[in-house]
Short mmCIF file of C-alpha atoms and ligand atoms in Angstrom, two decimals:
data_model
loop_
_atom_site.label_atom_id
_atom_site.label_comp_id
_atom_site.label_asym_id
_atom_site.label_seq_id
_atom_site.Cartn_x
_atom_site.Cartn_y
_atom_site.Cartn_z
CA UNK W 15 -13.45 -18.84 -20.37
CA UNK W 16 -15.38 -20.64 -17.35
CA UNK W 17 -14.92 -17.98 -14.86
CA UNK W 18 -17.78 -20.39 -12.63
CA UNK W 19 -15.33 -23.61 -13.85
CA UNK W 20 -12.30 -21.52 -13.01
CA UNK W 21 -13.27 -20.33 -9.40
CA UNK W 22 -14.02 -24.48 -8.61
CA UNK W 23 -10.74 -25.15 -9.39
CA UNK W 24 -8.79 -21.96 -7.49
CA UNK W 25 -10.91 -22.95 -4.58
CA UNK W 26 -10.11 -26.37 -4.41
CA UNK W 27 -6.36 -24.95 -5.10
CA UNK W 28 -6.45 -23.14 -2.03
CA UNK W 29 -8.08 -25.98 0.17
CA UNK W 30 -5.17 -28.06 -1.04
CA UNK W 31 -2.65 -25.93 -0.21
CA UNK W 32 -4.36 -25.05 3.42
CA UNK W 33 -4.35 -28.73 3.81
CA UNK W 34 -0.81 -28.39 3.26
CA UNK W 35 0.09 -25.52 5.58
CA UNK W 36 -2.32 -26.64 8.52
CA UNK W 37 -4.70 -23.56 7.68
CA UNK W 38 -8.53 -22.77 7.48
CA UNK W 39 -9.50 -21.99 3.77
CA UNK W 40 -11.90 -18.86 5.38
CA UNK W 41 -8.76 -17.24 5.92
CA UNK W 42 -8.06 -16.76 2.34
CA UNK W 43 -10.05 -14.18 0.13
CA UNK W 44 -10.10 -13.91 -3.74
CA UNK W 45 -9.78 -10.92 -5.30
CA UNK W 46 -10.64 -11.47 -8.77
CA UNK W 47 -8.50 -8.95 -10.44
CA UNK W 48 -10.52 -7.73 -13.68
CA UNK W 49 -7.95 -4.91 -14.56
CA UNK W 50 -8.24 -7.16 -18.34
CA UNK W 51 -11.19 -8.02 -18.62
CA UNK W 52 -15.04 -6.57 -19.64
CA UNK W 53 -18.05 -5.33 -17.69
CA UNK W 54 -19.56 -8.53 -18.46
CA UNK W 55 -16.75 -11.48 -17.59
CA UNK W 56 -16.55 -9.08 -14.29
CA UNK W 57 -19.99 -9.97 -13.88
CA UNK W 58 -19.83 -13.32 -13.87
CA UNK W 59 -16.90 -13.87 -11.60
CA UNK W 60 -19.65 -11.64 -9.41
CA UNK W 61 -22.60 -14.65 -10.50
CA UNK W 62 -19.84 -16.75 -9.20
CA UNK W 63 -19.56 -15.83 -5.79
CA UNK W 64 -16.65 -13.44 -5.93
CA UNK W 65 -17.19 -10.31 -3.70
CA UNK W 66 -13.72 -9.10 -4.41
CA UNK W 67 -12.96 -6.96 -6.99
CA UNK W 68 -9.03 -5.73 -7.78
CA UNK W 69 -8.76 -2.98 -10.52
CA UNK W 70 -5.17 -0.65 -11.24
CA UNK W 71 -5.77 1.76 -12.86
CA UNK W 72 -8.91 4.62 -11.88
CA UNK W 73 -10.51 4.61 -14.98
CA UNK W 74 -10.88 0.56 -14.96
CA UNK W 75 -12.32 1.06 -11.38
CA UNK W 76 -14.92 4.17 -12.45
CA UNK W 77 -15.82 2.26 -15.13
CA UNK W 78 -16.90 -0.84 -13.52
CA UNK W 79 -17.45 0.88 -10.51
CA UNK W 80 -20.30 3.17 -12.64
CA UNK W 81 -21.85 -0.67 -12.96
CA UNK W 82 -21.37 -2.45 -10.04
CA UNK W 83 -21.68 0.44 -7.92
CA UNK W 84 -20.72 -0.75 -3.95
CA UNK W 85 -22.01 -4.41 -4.44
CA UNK W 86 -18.18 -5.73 -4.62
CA UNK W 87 -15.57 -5.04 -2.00
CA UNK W 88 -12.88 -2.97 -4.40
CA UNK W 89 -9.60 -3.15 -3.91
CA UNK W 90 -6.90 -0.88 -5.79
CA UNK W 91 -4.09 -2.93 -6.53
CA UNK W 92 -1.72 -1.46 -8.80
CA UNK W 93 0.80 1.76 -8.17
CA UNK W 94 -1.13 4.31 -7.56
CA UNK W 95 -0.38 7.86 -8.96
CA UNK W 96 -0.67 10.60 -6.26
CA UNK W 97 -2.44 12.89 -8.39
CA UNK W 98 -5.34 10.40 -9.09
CA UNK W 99 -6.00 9.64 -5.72
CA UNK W 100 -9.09 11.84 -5.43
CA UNK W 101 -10.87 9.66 -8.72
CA UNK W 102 -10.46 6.45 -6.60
CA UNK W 103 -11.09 7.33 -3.04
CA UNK W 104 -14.44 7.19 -2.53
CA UNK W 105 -14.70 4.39 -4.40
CA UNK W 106 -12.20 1.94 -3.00
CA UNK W 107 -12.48 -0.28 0.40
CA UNK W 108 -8.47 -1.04 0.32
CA UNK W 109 -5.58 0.25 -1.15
CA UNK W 110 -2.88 -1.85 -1.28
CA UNK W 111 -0.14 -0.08 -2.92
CA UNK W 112 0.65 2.59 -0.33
CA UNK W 113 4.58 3.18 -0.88
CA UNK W 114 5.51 6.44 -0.18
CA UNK W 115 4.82 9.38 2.00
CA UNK W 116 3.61 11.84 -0.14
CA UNK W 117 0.52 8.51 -1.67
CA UNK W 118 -0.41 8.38 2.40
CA UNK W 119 -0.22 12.31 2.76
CA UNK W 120 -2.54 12.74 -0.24
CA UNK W 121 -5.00 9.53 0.81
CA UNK W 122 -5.52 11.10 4.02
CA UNK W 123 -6.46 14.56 2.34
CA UNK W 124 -8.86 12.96 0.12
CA UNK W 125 -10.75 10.34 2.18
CA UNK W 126 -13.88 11.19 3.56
CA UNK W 127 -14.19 7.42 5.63
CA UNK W 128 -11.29 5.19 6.88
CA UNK W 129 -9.70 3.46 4.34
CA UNK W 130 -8.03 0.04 4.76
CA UNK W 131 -4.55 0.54 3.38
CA UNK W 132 -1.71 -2.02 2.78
CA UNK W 133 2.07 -1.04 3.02
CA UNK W 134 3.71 -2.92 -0.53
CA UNK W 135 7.48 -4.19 0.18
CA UNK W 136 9.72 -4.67 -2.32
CA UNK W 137 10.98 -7.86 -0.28
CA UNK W 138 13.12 -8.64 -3.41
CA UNK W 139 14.76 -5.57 -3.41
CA UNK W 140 14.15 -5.53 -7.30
CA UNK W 141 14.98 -2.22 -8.66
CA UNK W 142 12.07 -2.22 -11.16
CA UNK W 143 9.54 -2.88 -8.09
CA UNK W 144 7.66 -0.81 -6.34
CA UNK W 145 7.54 -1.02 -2.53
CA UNK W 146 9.15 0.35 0.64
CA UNK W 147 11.92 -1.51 1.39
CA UNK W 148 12.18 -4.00 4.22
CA UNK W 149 14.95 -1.97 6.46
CA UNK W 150 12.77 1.05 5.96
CA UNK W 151 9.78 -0.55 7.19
CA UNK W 152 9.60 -0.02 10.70
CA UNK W 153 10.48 3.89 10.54
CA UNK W 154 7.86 4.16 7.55
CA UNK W 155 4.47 2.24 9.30
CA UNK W 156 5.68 4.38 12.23
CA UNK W 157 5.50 7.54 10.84
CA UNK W 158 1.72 6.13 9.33
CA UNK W 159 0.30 7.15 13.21
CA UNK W 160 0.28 10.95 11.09
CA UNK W 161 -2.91 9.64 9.14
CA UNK W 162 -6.15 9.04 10.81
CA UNK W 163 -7.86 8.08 7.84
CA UNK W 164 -5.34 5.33 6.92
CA UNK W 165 -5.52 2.22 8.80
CA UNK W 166 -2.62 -0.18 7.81
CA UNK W 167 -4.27 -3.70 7.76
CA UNK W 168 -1.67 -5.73 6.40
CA UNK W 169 1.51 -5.73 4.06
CA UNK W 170 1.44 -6.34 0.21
CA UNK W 171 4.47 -8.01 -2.04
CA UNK W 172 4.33 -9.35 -5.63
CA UNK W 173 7.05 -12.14 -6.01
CA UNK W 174 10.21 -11.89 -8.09
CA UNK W 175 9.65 -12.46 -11.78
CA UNK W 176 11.20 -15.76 -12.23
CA UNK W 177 9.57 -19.53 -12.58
CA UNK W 178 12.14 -20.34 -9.19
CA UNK W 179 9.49 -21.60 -6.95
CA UNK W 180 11.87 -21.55 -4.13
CA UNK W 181 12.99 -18.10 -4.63
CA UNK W 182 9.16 -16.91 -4.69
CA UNK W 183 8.16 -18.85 -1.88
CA UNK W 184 11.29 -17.18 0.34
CA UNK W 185 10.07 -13.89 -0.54
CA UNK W 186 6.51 -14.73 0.26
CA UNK W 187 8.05 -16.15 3.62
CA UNK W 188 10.18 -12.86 4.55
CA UNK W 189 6.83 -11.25 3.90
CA UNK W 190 4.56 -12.98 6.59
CA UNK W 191 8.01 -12.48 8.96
CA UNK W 192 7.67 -9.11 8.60
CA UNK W 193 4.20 -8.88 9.20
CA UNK W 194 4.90 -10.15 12.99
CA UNK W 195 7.17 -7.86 13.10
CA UNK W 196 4.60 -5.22 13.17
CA UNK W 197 1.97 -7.18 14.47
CA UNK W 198 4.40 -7.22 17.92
CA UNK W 199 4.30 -3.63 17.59
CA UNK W 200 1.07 -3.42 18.68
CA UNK W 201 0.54 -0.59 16.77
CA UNK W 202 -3.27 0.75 17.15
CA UNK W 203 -3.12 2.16 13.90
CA UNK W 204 -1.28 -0.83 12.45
CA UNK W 205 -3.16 -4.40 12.90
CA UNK W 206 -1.56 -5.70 9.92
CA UNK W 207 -3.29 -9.13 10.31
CA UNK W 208 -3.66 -9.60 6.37
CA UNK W 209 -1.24 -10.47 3.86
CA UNK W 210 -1.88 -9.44 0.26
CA UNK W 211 0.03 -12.34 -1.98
CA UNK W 212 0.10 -14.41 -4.60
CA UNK W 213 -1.56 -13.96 -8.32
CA UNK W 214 -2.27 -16.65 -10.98
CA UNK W 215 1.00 -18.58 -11.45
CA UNK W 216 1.95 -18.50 -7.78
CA UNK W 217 -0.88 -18.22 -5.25
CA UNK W 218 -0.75 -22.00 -3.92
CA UNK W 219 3.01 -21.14 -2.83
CA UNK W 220 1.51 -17.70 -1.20
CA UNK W 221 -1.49 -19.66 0.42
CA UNK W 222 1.06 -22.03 1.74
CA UNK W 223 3.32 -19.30 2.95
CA UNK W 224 0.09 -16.99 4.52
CA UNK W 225 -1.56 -15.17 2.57
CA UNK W 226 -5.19 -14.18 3.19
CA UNK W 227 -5.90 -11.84 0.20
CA UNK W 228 -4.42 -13.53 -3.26
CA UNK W 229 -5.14 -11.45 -6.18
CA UNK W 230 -5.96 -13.46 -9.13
CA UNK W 231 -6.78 -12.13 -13.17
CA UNK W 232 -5.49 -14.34 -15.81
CA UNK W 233 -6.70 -17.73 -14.38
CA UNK W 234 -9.87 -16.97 -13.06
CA UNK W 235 -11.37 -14.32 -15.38
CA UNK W 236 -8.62 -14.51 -18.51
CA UNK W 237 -6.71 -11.89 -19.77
CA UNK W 238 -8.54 -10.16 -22.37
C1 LIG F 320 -2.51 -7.77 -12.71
C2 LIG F 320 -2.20 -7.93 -11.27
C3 LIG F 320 -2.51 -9.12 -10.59
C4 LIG F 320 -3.13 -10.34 -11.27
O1 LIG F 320 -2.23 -10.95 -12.14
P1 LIG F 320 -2.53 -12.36 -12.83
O2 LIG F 320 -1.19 -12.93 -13.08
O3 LIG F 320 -3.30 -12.07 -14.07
O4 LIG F 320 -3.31 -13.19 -11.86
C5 LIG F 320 -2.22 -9.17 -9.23
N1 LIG F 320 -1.66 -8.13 -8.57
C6 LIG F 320 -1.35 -6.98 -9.19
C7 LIG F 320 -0.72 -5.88 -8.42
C8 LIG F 320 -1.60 -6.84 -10.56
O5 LIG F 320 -1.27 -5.69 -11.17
#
């Protein structure tokens, strides 16, 4: 595993696919997702030049975090337990799993800072996924206003588990629809100018379709 090698070629990916799209390749951040992988293949994606780091579950995150301390930007990515919100929250940048009242509730309890917080739609409507879903969204980023220490700076979506590139590049579409949704909210609370999509297998669809955060594990640092 070339994670140096492997970051070249996601790059150039993305360039590609801004060509594509008629977008800047700034615009889109990797988070290299190490939720598999050691202390020491997390380093190197760091040698690299990645300064985003993705981990789901807390003890991944303390772990690395114990390491790395605040050199990366860390990202929580995964469903997030309410109950182990206080071993991640002074340790995270962005969350990007909030999906329920009771997550936000229990963030905004914890935090001692603002934390940069992502609402995750299930815009597949899956029942296996989780996510608010998209008729609920409105009323839920509304109700968000409640939390000071939660500011909502995007939406987050993983695609439907299926190798139909059309049906994952529709959801990734209804995704970036509903984020100017809320953006014409205006929302103060609510800037939602990032979208969080796209992992290994589909990230040149999500990069086409928007996305400024892709979250990528397998093909950039492996998967064990
Ligand atoms: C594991 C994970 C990823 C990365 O998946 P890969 O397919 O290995 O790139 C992205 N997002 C979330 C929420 C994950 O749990």
């Amino acid at each position: 595993m070339n994670v140096a090698q492997n970051l070249v070629t996601i790059q150039q990916q993305i360039s590609d696919s801004c060509k594509i799209s008629g977008r800047n390749p700034q615009d889109v951040k990797i988070i290299a997702v190490t939720k598999y992988v050691s202390i020491e293949t997390a380093e190197q994606a760091l040698n690299a030049g990645v300064i985003h780091i993705g981990e789901n579950r807390d003890e991944g995150l303390a772990e690395k975090w114990s390491y790395f301390s605040d050199k990366p930007v860390w990202h929580f990515i995964g469903s997030l337990q309410t109950r182990k919100v206080k071993n991640i929250i002074d340790k995270v940048d962005y969350i990007h799993s909030i999906d329920r009242l009771s997550l936000a509730e229990e963030i905004q309890k914890r935090a001692t800072r603002k934390i940069k917080c992502f609402i995750q739609v299930n815009v597949s409507e899956e029942e296996s996924k989780h996510g608010i879903s998209p008729n609920e969204l409105h009323s839920f980023i509304s109700k968000m206003e409640l939390f000071p220490l939660i500011e909502i700076v995007g939406l987050m979506t993983m695609a439907p588990f299926t190798d139909n590139r059309e049906l994952i590049r529709d959801c990734f579409k209804r995704l970036k629809i509903m984020q100017g949704e809320v953006q014409a909210l205006n929302l103060p609370f609510a800037p939602c100018h990032e979208l969080s999509m796209g992992m290994s297998n589909d990230y040149d669809i999500a990069v086409e379709e928007g996305a400024t955060f892709i979250r990528i594990g397998t093909s950039l640092v492996g998967n064990k």
